[in-house]
Amino acid sequence: MVFVDFAKAFDHVDHNILVAKFVELGLPDVIVKWMRAFLRDRRQRVKIGDVLSDWLHLVAGVPHGSYLGPLTFIILIDALRPGCLTHKYVDDTTMTEILVKSAVSGMQSFIDELVRQSSAAGMIVNRKTKEMLVGTVLKDPPPYVTLSDTPVERVTSFKLLGVYVK
């Protein structure tokens, strides 16, 4: 299993890519225009103590804590299909491969495809991504999967949606 972490998932949602997805899904024009208005002209600033920064216009990201934030993110990543069993819940994505003892793992190619598809959607797969082997201990476990030539950490337990997987 590979537990995928997207870097600043909600902050990297590209508005143009998202609106194109709405159109691609065949949403009615009124909904597309409404969502475009929801995303357009968003601003933010930072307050530290009594000091306020200047306003910054946002060209990406969806509001945290809103009902539409998770929904729009799900629409963005729905098309990510790396070729293996994939489970998605808002910004948590888990890739699974079932191997018989003599099989060769294809997880590296699945990871590479997910990274390619994520990049096309304006998302970045974070190095916080973890890998876990579940089941019978193999004499020759599969090689570590990598992200940008850096091995993904292999863990023995992982907290997924509040539940520890061991």
Short mmCIF file of C-alpha atoms in Angstrom, two decimals:
data_model
loop_
_atom_site.label_atom_id
_atom_site.label_comp_id
_atom_site.label_asym_id
_atom_site.label_seq_id
_atom_site.Cartn_x
_atom_site.Cartn_y
_atom_site.Cartn_z
CA MET A 1 0.00 0.00 0.00
CA VAL A 2 1.11 3.54 -0.66
CA PHE A 3 -0.45 6.37 1.34
CA VAL A 4 -0.21 9.41 -0.92
CA ASP A 5 0.22 12.88 0.55
CA PHE A 6 -0.43 15.89 -1.67
CA ALA A 7 1.64 18.97 -0.77
CA LYS A 8 -0.71 21.73 0.43
CA ALA A 9 -3.57 19.91 -1.25
CA PHE A 10 -6.25 22.59 -0.95
CA ASP A 11 -3.83 25.45 -1.61
CA HIS A 12 -2.62 24.10 -4.97
CA VAL A 13 -6.03 23.74 -6.61
CA ASP A 14 -5.61 25.60 -9.91
CA HIS A 15 -8.83 27.50 -10.63
CA ASN A 16 -8.49 27.22 -14.42
CA ILE A 17 -7.93 23.46 -14.31
CA LEU A 18 -10.86 23.08 -11.90
CA VAL A 19 -13.26 25.09 -14.06
CA ALA A 20 -12.17 23.03 -17.08
CA LYS A 21 -13.03 19.88 -15.09
CA PHE A 22 -16.51 21.28 -14.37
CA VAL A 23 -17.04 21.83 -18.10
CA GLU A 24 -15.60 18.38 -18.90
CA LEU A 25 -18.06 16.81 -16.44
CA GLY A 26 -20.92 18.49 -18.29
CA LEU A 27 -22.09 20.61 -15.38
CA PRO A 28 -24.73 23.17 -16.40
CA ASP A 29 -23.35 26.59 -17.42
CA VAL A 30 -25.07 28.25 -14.47
CA ILE A 31 -23.17 25.99 -12.03
CA VAL A 32 -19.85 26.56 -13.85
CA LYS A 33 -20.39 30.33 -13.72
CA TRP A 34 -21.40 30.17 -10.07
CA MET A 35 -18.26 28.14 -9.17
CA ARG A 36 -16.07 30.47 -11.24
CA ALA A 37 -17.51 33.41 -9.26
CA PHE A 38 -16.89 31.53 -6.00
CA LEU A 39 -13.22 31.02 -6.92
CA ARG A 40 -12.51 34.38 -8.58
CA ASP A 41 -11.14 37.47 -6.84
CA ARG A 42 -10.24 35.70 -3.60
CA ARG A 43 -7.82 37.57 -1.34
CA GLN A 44 -5.96 36.85 1.85
CA ARG A 45 -3.68 38.57 4.31
CA VAL A 46 -1.80 37.62 7.44
CA LYS A 47 -2.05 39.12 10.90
CA ILE A 48 0.77 38.70 13.38
CA GLY A 49 0.07 40.47 16.64
CA ASP A 50 -1.25 43.89 15.63
CA VAL A 51 0.51 43.93 12.25
CA LEU A 52 -1.43 43.16 9.05
CA SER A 53 0.15 42.31 5.73
CA ASP A 54 -1.04 43.73 2.43
CA TRP A 55 -3.85 41.87 0.68
CA LEU A 56 -2.69 39.17 -1.75
CA HIS A 57 -4.86 38.07 -4.69
CA LEU A 58 -5.12 34.30 -4.95
CA VAL A 59 -5.04 32.48 -8.29
CA ALA A 60 -5.19 28.98 -6.77
CA GLY A 61 -6.60 27.20 -3.77
CA VAL A 62 -10.01 26.64 -2.29
CA PRO A 63 -11.27 27.96 1.04
CA HIS A 64 -10.44 25.76 4.01
CA GLY A 65 -13.41 24.93 6.20
CA SER A 66 -15.97 25.48 3.44
CA TYR A 67 -18.35 22.81 2.17
CA LEU A 68 -17.18 23.43 -1.39
CA GLY A 69 -13.45 23.07 -0.61
CA PRO A 70 -13.42 19.26 -0.22
CA LEU A 71 -15.96 18.82 -3.01
CA THR A 72 -13.90 20.81 -5.51
CA PHE A 73 -10.75 18.94 -4.49
CA ILE A 74 -12.49 15.60 -5.06
CA ILE A 75 -13.56 16.76 -8.52
CA LEU A 76 -9.95 17.75 -9.27
CA ILE A 77 -8.42 14.41 -8.25
CA ASP A 78 -11.24 12.17 -9.50
CA ALA A 79 -9.42 11.61 -12.80
CA LEU A 80 -6.24 10.41 -11.08
CA ARG A 81 -6.18 6.75 -12.05
CA PRO A 82 -2.69 5.29 -11.73
CA GLY A 83 -3.57 1.75 -12.86
CA CYS A 84 -3.90 0.03 -9.49
CA LEU A 85 -6.64 -0.19 -6.88
CA THR A 86 -6.99 3.38 -5.58
CA HIS A 87 -9.11 4.66 -2.71
CA LYS A 88 -9.75 8.40 -2.32
CA TYR A 89 -11.35 10.31 0.51
CA VAL A 90 -11.01 14.08 0.08
CA ASP A 91 -7.21 14.62 0.18
CA ASP A 92 -6.34 11.09 1.37
CA THR A 93 -5.42 8.76 -1.48
CA THR A 94 -4.32 5.16 -0.94
CA MET A 95 -2.91 2.98 -3.70
CA THR A 96 -3.01 -0.79 -3.25
CA GLU A 97 -1.38 -3.66 -5.08
CA ILE A 98 -2.05 -7.30 -4.26
CA LEU A 99 0.85 -9.63 -5.03
CA VAL A 100 1.27 -13.37 -4.88
CA LYS A 101 4.61 -14.43 -3.41
CA SER A 102 6.36 -14.91 -6.75
CA ALA A 103 4.98 -11.76 -8.46
CA VAL A 104 6.97 -8.65 -9.29
CA SER A 105 5.61 -5.38 -7.93
CA GLY A 106 4.40 -2.77 -10.39
CA MET A 107 3.94 -0.14 -7.68
CA GLN A 108 6.80 2.04 -8.97
CA SER A 109 5.11 2.42 -12.34
CA PHE A 110 1.80 3.19 -10.57
CA ILE A 111 3.51 5.88 -8.47
CA ASP A 112 5.18 7.35 -11.55
CA GLU A 113 1.83 7.50 -13.35
CA LEU A 114 0.13 9.11 -10.34
CA VAL A 115 2.89 11.75 -10.16
CA ARG A 116 2.48 12.45 -13.90
CA GLN A 117 -1.30 12.75 -13.64
CA SER A 118 -1.05 14.86 -10.46
CA SER A 119 1.37 17.27 -12.14
CA ALA A 120 -1.04 17.67 -15.05
CA ALA A 121 -3.76 18.56 -12.52
CA GLY A 122 -1.48 21.09 -10.80
CA MET A 123 -0.94 18.90 -7.73
CA ILE A 124 2.34 17.87 -6.13
CA VAL A 125 2.86 14.44 -4.52
CA ASN A 126 4.67 15.17 -1.27
CA ARG A 127 7.64 13.31 0.13
CA LYS A 128 5.48 12.65 3.23
CA THR A 129 3.98 9.80 1.16
CA LYS A 130 4.47 6.44 2.92
CA GLU A 131 4.60 2.82 1.81
CA MET A 132 3.52 -0.18 3.86
CA LEU A 133 3.77 -3.90 3.17
CA VAL A 134 0.79 -5.82 4.54
CA GLY A 135 0.49 -9.57 4.91
CA THR A 136 2.98 -12.42 4.91
CA VAL A 137 6.59 -11.36 5.36
CA LEU A 138 8.39 -12.04 2.12
CA LYS A 139 11.90 -13.46 1.95
CA ASP A 140 12.64 -10.94 -0.83
CA PRO A 141 10.34 -7.93 -0.31
CA PRO A 142 9.72 -5.62 -3.27
CA PRO A 143 12.19 -2.78 -3.76
CA TYR A 144 11.37 0.57 -2.16
CA VAL A 145 9.29 2.83 -4.35
CA THR A 146 10.71 6.27 -5.07
CA LEU A 147 9.53 9.82 -5.68
CA SER A 148 11.98 11.82 -7.78
CA ASP A 149 14.66 9.19 -7.14
CA THR A 150 14.18 9.48 -3.35
CA PRO A 151 12.99 6.30 -1.60
CA VAL A 152 9.54 6.54 -0.02
CA GLU A 153 9.64 5.70 3.68
CA ARG A 154 8.39 2.17 4.38
CA VAL A 155 6.38 2.07 7.62
CA THR A 156 4.88 -0.73 9.74
CA SER A 157 1.78 1.25 10.76
CA PHE A 158 -0.06 4.27 9.41
CA LYS A 159 -2.93 6.41 10.68
CA LEU A 160 -5.53 6.66 7.91
CA LEU A 161 -8.75 8.58 8.54
CA GLY A 162 -8.20 8.24 12.29
CA VAL A 163 -7.64 4.47 12.20
CA TYR A 164 -4.24 2.86 12.60
CA VAL A 165 -3.44 0.34 9.85
CA LYS A 166 -0.87 -2.29 10.92
#
